[in-house]
Coordinates of C-alpha atoms in Angstrom, one line a residue:
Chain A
X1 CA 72.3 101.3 118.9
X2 CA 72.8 104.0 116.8
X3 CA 69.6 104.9 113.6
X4 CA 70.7 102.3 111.5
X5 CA 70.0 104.5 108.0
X6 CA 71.9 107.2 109.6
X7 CA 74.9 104.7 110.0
X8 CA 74.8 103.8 106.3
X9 CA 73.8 107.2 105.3
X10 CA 70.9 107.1 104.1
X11 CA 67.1 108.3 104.1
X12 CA 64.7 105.3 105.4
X13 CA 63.2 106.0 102.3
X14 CA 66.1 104.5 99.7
X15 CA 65.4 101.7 97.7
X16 CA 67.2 98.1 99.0
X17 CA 69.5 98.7 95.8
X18 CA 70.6 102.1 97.6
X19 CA 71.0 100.5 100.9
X20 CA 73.0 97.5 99.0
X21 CA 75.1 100.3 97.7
X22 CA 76.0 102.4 100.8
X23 CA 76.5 99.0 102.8
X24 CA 79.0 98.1 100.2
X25 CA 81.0 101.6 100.0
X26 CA 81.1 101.5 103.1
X27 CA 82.3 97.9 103.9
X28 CA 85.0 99.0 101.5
X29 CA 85.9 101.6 103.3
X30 CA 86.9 100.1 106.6
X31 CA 87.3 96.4 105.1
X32 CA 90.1 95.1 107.5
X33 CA 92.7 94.6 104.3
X34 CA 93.0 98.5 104.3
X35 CA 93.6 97.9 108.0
X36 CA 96.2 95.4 108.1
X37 CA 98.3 95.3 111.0
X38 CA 97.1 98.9 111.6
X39 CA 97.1 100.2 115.0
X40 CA 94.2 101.8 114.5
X41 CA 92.6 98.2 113.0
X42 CA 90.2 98.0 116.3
X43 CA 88.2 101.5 115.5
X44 CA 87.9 99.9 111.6
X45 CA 86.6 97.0 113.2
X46 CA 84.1 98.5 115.6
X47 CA 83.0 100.8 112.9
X48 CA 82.6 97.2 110.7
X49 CA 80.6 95.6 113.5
X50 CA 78.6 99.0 113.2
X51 CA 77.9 98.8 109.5
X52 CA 76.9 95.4 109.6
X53 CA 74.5 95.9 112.3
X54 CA 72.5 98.2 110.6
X55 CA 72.8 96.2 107.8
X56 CA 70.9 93.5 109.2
X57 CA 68.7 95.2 111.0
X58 CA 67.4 97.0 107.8
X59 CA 67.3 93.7 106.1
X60 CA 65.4 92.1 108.3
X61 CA 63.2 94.8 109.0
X62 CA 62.3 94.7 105.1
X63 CA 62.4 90.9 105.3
X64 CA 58.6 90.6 104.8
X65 CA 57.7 88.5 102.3
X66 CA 60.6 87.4 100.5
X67 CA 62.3 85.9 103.2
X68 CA 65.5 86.5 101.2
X69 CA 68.7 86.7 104.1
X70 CA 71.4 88.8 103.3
X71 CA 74.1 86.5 103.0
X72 CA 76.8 88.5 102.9
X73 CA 78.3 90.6 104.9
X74 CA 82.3 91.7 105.7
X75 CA 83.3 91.0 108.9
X76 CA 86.4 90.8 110.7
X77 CA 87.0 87.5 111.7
X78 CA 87.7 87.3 115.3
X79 CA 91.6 86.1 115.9
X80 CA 92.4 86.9 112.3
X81 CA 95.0 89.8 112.8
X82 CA 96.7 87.3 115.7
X83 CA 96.9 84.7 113.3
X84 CA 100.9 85.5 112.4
X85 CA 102.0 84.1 116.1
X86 CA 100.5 80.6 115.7
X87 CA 101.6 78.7 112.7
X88 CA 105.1 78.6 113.9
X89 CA 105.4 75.8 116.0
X90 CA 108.5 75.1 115.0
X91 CA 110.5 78.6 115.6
X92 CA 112.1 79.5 118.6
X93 CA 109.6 80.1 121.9
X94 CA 110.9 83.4 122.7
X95 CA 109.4 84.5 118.7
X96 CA 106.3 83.2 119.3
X97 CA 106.3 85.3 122.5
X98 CA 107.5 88.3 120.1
X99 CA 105.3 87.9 117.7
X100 CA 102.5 87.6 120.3
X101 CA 103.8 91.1 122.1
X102 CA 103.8 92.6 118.0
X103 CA 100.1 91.7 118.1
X104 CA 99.5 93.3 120.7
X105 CA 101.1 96.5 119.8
X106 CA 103.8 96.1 122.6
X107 CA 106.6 97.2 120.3
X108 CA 109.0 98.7 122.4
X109 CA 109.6 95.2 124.5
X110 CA 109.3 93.6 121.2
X111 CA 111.9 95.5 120.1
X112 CA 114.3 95.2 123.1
X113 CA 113.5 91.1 123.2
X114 CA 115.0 91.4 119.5
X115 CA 117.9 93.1 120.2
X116 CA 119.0 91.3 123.3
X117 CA 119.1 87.9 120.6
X118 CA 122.6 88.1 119.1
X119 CA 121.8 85.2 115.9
X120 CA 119.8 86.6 113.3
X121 CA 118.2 84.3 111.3
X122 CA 115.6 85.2 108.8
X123 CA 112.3 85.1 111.3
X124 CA 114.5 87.7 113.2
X125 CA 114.4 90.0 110.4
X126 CA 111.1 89.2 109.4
X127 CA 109.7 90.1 112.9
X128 CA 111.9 93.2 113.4
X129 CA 110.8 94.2 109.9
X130 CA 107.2 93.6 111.5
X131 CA 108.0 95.8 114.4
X132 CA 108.9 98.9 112.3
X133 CA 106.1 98.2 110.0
X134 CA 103.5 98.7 113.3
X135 CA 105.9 101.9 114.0
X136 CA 105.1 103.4 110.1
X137 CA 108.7 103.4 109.8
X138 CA 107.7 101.8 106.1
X139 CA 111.3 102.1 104.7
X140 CA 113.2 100.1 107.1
X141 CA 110.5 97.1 107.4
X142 CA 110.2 96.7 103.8
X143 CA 114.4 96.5 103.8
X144 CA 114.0 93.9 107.0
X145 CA 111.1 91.8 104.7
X146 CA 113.7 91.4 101.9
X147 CA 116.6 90.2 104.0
X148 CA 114.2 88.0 105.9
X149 CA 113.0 86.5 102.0
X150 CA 116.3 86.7 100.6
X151 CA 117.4 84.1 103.4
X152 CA 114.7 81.8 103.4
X153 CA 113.4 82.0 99.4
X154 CA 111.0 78.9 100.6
X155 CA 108.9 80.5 103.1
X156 CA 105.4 82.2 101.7
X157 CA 105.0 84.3 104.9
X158 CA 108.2 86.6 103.8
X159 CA 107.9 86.2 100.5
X160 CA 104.3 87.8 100.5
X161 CA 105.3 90.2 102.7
X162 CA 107.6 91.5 100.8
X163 CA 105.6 91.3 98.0
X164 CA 103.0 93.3 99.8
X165 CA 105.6 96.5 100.1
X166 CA 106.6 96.5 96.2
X167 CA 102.7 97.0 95.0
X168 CA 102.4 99.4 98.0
X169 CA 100.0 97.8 99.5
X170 CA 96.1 97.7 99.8
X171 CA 94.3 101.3 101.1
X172 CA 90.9 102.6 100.5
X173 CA 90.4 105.6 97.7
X174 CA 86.9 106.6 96.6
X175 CA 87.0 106.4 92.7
X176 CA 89.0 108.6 90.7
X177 CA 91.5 109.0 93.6
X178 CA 95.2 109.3 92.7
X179 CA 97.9 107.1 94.2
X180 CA 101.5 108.0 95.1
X181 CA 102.9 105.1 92.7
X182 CA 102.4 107.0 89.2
X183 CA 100.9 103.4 88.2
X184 CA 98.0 103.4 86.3
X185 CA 95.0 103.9 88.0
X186 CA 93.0 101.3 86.6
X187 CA 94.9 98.7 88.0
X188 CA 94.2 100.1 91.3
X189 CA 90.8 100.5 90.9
X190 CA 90.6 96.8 90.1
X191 CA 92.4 96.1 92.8
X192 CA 89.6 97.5 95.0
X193 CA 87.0 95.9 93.8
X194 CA 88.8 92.8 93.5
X195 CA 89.0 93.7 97.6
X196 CA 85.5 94.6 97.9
X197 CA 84.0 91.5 96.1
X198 CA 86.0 88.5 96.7
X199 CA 88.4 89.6 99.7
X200 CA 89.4 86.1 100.8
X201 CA 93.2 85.5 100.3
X202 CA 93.9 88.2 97.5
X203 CA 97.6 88.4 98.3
X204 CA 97.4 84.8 100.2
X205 CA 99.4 84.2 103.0
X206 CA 99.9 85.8 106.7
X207 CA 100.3 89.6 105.8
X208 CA 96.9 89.9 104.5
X209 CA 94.9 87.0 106.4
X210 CA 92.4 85.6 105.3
X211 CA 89.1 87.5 106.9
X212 CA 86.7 85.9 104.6
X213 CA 83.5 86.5 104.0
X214 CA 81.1 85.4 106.9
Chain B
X1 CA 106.7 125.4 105.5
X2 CA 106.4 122.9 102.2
X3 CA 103.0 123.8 100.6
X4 CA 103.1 120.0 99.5
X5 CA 99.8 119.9 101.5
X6 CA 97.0 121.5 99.1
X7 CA 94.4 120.6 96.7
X8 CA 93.7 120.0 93.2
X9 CA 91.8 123.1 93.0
X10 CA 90.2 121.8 89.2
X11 CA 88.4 118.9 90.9
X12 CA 86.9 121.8 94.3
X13 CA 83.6 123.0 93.5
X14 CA 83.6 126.8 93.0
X15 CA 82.2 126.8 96.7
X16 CA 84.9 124.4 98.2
X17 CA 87.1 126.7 96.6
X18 CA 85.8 130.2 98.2
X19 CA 85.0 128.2 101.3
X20 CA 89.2 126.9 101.3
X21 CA 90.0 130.4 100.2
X22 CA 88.7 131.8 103.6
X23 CA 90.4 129.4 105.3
X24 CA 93.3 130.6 104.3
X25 CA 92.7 134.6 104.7
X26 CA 91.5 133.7 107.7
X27 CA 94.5 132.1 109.2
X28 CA 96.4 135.0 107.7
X29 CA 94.0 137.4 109.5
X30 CA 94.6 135.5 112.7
X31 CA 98.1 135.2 112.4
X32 CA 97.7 139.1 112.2
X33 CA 95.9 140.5 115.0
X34 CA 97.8 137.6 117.1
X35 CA 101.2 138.1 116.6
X36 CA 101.5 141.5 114.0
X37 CA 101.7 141.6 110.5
X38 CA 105.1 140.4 109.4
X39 CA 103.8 137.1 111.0
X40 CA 101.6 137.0 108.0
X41 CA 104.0 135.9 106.0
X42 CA 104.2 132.7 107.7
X43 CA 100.9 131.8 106.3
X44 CA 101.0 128.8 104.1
X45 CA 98.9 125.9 102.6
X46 CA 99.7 122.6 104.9
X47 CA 98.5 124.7 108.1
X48 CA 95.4 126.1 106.2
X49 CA 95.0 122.3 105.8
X50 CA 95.5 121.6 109.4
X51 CA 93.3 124.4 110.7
X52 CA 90.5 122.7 108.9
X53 CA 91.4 119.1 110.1
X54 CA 91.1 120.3 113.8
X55 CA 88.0 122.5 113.0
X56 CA 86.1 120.4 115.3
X57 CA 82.5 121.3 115.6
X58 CA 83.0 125.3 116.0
X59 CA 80.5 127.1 114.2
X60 CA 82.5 128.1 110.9
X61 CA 81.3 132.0 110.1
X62 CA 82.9 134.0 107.4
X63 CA 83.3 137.5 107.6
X64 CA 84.5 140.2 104.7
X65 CA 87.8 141.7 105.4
X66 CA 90.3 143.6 103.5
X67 CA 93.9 143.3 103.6
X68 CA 97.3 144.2 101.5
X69 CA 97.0 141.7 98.9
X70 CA 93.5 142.3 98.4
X71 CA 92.9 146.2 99.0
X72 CA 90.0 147.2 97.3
X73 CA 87.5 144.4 97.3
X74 CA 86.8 142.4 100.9
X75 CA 87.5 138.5 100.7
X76 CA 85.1 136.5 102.9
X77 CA 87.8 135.0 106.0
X78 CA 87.1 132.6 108.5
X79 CA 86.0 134.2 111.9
X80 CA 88.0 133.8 114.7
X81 CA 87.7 130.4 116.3
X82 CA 89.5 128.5 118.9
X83 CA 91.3 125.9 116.4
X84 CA 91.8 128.4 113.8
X85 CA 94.0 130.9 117.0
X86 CA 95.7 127.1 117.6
X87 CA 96.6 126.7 113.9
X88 CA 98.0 130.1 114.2
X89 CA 99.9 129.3 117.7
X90 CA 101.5 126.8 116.0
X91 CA 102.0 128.0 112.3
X92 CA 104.4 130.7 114.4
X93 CA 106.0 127.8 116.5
X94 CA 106.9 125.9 113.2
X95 CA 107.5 129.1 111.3
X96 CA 109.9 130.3 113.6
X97 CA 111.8 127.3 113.9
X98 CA 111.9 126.5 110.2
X99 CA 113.7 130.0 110.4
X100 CA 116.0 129.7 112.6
X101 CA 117.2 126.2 111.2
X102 CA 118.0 128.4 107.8
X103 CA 119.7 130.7 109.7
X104 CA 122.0 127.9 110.7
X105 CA 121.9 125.6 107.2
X106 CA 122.1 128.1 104.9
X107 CA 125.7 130.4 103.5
X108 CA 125.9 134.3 103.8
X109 CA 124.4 136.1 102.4
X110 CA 121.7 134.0 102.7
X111 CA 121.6 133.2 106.0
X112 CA 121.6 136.4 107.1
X113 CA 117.8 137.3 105.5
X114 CA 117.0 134.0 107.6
X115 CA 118.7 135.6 110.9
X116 CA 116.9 138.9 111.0
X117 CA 113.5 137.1 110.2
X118 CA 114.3 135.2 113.5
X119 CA 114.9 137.7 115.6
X120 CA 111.9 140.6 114.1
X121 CA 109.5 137.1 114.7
X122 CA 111.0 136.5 118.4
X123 CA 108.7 138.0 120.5
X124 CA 105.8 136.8 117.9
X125 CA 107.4 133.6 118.5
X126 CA 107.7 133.7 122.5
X127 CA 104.3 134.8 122.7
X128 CA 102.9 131.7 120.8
X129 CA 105.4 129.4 122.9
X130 CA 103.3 130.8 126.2
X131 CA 100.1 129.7 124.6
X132 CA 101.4 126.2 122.7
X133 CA 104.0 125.0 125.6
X134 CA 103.8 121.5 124.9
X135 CA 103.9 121.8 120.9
X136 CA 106.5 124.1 121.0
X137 CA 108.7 121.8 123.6
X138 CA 107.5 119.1 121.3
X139 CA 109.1 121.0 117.9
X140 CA 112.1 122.3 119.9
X141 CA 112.8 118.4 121.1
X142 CA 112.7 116.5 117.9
X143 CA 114.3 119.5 115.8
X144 CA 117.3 119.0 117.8
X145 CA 116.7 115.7 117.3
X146 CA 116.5 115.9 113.4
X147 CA 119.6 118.3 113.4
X148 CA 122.0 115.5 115.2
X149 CA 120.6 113.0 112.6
X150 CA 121.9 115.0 109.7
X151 CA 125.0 116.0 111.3
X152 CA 126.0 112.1 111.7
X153 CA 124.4 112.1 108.4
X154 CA 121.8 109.9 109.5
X155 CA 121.4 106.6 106.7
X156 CA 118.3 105.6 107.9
X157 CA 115.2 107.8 105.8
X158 CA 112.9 106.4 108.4
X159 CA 114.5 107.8 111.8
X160 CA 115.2 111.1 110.2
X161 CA 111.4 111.4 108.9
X162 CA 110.1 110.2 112.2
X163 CA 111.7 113.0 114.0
X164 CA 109.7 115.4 111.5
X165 CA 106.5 113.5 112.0
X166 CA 106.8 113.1 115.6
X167 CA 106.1 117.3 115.3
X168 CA 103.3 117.1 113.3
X169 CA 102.1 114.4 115.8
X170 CA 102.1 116.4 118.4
X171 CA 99.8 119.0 116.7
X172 CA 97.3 116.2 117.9
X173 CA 98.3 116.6 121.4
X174 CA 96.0 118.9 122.3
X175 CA 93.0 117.1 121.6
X176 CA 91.1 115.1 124.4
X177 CA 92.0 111.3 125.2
X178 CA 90.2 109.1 123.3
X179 CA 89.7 107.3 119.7
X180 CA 89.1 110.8 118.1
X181 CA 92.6 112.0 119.2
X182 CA 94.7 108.6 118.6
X183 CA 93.5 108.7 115.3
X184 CA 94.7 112.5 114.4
X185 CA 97.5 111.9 115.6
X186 CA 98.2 108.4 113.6
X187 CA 97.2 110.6 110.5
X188 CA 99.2 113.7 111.3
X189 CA 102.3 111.1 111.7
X190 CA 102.1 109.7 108.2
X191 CA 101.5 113.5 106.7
X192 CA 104.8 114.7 108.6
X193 CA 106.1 111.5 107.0
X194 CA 105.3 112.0 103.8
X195 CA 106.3 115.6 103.7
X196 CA 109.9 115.1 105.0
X197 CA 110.5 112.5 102.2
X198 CA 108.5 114.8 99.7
X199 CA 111.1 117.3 100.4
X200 CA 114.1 115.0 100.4
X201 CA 113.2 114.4 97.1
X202 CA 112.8 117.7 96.0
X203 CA 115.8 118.7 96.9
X204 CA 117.3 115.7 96.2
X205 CA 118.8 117.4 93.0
X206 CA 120.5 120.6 94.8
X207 CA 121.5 118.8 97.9
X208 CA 123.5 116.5 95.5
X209 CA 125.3 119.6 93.9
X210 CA 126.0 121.5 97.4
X211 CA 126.6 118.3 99.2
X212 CA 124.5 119.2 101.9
X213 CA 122.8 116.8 104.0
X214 CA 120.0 114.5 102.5
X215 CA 118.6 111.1 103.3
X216 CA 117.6 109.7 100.2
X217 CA 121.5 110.3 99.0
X218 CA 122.5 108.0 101.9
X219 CA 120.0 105.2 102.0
X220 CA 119.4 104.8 98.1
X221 CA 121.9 105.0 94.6
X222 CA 121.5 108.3 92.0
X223 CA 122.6 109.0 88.7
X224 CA 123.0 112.5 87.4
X225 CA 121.1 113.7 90.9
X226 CA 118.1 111.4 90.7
X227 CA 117.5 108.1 91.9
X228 CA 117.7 104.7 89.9
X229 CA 114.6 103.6 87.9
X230 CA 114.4 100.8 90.8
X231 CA 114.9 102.9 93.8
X232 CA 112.5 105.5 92.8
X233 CA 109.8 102.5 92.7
X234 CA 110.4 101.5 96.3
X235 CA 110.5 104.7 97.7
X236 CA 107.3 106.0 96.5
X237 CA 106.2 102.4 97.3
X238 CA 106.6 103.2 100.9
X239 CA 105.4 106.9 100.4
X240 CA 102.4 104.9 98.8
X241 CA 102.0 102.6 102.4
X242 CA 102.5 105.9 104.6
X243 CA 99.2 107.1 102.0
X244 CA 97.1 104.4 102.7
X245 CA 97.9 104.4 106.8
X246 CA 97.0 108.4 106.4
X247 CA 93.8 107.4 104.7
X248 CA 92.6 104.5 106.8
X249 CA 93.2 107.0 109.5
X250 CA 91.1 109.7 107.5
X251 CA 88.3 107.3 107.2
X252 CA 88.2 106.7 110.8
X253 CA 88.1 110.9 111.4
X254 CA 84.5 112.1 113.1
X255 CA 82.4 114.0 110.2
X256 CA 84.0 117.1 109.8
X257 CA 82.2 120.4 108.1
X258 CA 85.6 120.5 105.5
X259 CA 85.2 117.2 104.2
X260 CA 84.9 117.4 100.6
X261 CA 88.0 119.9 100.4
X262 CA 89.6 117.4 103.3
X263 CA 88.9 114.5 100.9
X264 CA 90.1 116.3 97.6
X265 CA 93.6 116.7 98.9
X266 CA 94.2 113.3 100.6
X267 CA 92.7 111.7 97.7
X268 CA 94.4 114.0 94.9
X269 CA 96.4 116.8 95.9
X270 CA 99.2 114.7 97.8
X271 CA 99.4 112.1 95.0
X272 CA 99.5 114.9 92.5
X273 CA 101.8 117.1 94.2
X274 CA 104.0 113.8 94.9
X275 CA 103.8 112.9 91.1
X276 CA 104.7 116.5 90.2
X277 CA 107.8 115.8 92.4
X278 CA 108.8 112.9 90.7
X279 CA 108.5 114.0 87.3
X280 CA 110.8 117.0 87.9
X281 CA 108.1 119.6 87.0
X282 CA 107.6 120.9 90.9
X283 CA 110.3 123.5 91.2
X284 CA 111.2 124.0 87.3
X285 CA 110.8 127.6 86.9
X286 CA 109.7 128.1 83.5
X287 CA 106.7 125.8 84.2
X288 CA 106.3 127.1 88.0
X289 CA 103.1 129.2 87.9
X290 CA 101.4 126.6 85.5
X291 CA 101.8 123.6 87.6
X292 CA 101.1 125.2 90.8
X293 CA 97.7 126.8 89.5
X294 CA 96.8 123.8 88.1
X295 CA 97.1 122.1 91.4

């Protein structure tokens, strides 16, 4: 393993507080809600595994007399990003078997499995909004989220996902950095610590699964 | 090509500032003594920022030189390296293409300017084709691509801007396999993103008027040339998503010796530059030189 100061950045010198603090900037940085159904979410996560690591080690290493443990720290938890493919037991096999090839970034038979089903019922569109989220093509999936919620009001999965396009969802932005909303900034600030402190369950639901804190 | 890609230069430090200054002479330089001096006009800010992106770990030496637009005292440019000749390589590609599209798009008299440019760059152009096969396939490929789009006038924003990020993608191509080269080329996708739909918007306005081609008049409602209160919100909603995948991407980049000036326009200058856009204050000529300094 790599010097674990040099992974957080700092001198083996700093103070715990200054440790604390470069642990926590960068846990921010590549917490898996800016990495949400990213297809780049496995480098975030190895570069998680990374941070926490050294984090531990330097803990531990200082753990002398105060025995305090860490407690905390961000983690990706395991299945979390293959969550969406299990909770529907009662949806059509050949979806589960879509969402599972979504999940594993298998979009072109995903897509191809979708357009050979002639019915389109709202999972259909929430799934091929799914597929074109994966692709970046941001426009079209939010379009395919809102049908999907427009024809099934009831169900939370849709509902949040859509919900998760309007407010432009979650990214990381050192402080002072401007977003392409024109919102205020504030709120998105807030929404980043909010995302750095409590990160269980912010937006609920499936599109930003709970990770938890470990 | 857009110039959407630059910094806030208020919020560089006087050295970021000389240091993204030289990246810029220098790419003029190179573009020079590669491919002759009215290539130098093809200079512009979103390859100065791509030639620092791929700057790899190439020692970074400046050098004074003197040029046209600064005769009498030398400006410290970026030396030759091997990613600043590529940014060149492809800065002609793009440029050249970008050209010859106008020479097509736009009326007479107009078009004509855009026709000679074409053909006094062809041999600049042929020569950087040689050295950047595979991007220039690449831009040739999904050009043609984009152009069928807008002649079936394309309703989908998404398909047309993938075409144009699918070119900036394959600025990436050149990079070795591995993590370091899937994530470039996720974040040069979502920049060529953003930068078509930055310049749909901008031109949302005129395209309305001449009735030429524009995908933001097909998938979304105007009034008076700009979009509804409401649609304005979801498209810079998705802009916004195609930020953050740019960004995660950015975080994930190897340590690279531009990073502050890297940082200041990922962070600032595409959000400022997007809500310059919005406001209407971008092009408006009487504020032009203000808001462009000032960014």
């Amino acid at each position: 393993m790599n010097d674990p100061y040099s992974v957080l950045g700092v001198s083996p010198q700093a103070s715990d507080e200054e440790v604390k603090k470069a642990y926590r900037d960068l846990a921010r940085k590549y917490h898996p809600d800016n990495y949400h159904d990213n297809p780049l979410a496995d480098l975030a996560s190895e570069k998680m595994k990374e941070i926490n690591e050294a984090y531990d080690t330097i803990t531990k290493s200082r753990e002398q007399g105060g025995g305090s443990s860490s407690g905390y720290s961000y983690g990706y938890g395991g299945s979390a990003y293959q969550s969406a493919g299990q909770r529907q037991g009662a949806g059509r096999a050949q979806y589960v078997q879509i969402r599972n090839l979504i999940n594993a970034n298998n979009l072109a038979q995903a897509e191809s499995m979708l357009n050979a089903i002639s019915e389109h019922d709202a999972e259909w569109y929430y799934l091929m909004g799914s597929v074109y989220w994966r692709k970046g093509w941001m426009d079209q999936a939010g379009q395919y989220f809102r049908t999907a919620a427009t024809m099934e009001p009831g169900n939370v999965e849709y509902r949040n996902a859509v919900q998760y396009m309007n407010q432009g969802g979650q990214a990381y932005r050192p402080a002072g950095g401007g977003d392409m909303m024109g919102g205020d900034m504030a709120c998105n600030m807030c929404q980043n610590l909010i995302c750095a402190d409590c990160c269980c369950e912010m937006m609920g639901g499936n599109l930003i699964p709970c990770i938890g804190c470990r | 090509m857009y110039g959407y890609v630059r910094p806030v230069k208020g919020e560089l430090k006087v050295s970021e500032y000389e240091r993204y200054r030289g990246v810029y002479c220098g790419l003029c330089h190179e573009l020079s003594r590669r491919y002759g001096f009215l290539a130098r006009f093809l200079v512009n800010y979103d390859f100065t920022f791509l030639a620092m992106l791929l700057a790899g770990d190439e020692r970074q030496q400046s050098c004074p030189r003197r040029c046209a637009a600064h005769p009498i005292r030398k400006t410290q440019c970026l030396c030759h390296t091997e990613s600043l000749a590529a940014a060149a390589d492809m800065t002609v590609i793009l440029g050249w293409w970008k050209l010859a599209d106008g020479g097509e798009d736009k009326r007479p008299p107009l078009c004509w300017g855009y026709k000679l440019a074409c053909l006094l760059l062809k041999r600049a152009y042929k020569k950087a084709a040689g050295r950047q096969p595979d991007f220039a396939r690449a831009v040739e490929v999904d050009l043609e691509a984009l152009r069928r789009l807008e002649r079936e006038n394309c309703p989908s924003l998404d398909e047309a801007a993938d075409k144009f990020a699918l070119i900036l993608r394959a600025i990436g191509q050149g990079l070795p396999e591995g993590a370091g080269r899937r994530v470039a080329e996720e974040l040069l996708y979502h920049l060529g993103r953003i930068i078509y739909i930055l310049d749909a918007a901008d031109d949302l306005p005129e395209d309305e008027k001449s009735g030429a081609y524009n995908p933001l008049r097909f998938r979304f409602r105007q009034e008076n040339g700009r979009l509804t209160a409401e649609d304005e919100k979801t498209l810079r909603a998705g802009l916004q998503l195609s930020h953050n995948a740019l960004a995660g991407a950015y975080a994930l980049m190897e340590e690279n010796p531009y990073g502050p000036i890297l940082s200041n326009i990922i962070y600032l200058g595409l959000p400022a530059v997007t809500q310059a856009i919005f406001a209407g204050t971008w092009k408006a000529p009487a504020k032009y030189h203000r808001e462009r300094r000032s960014i």
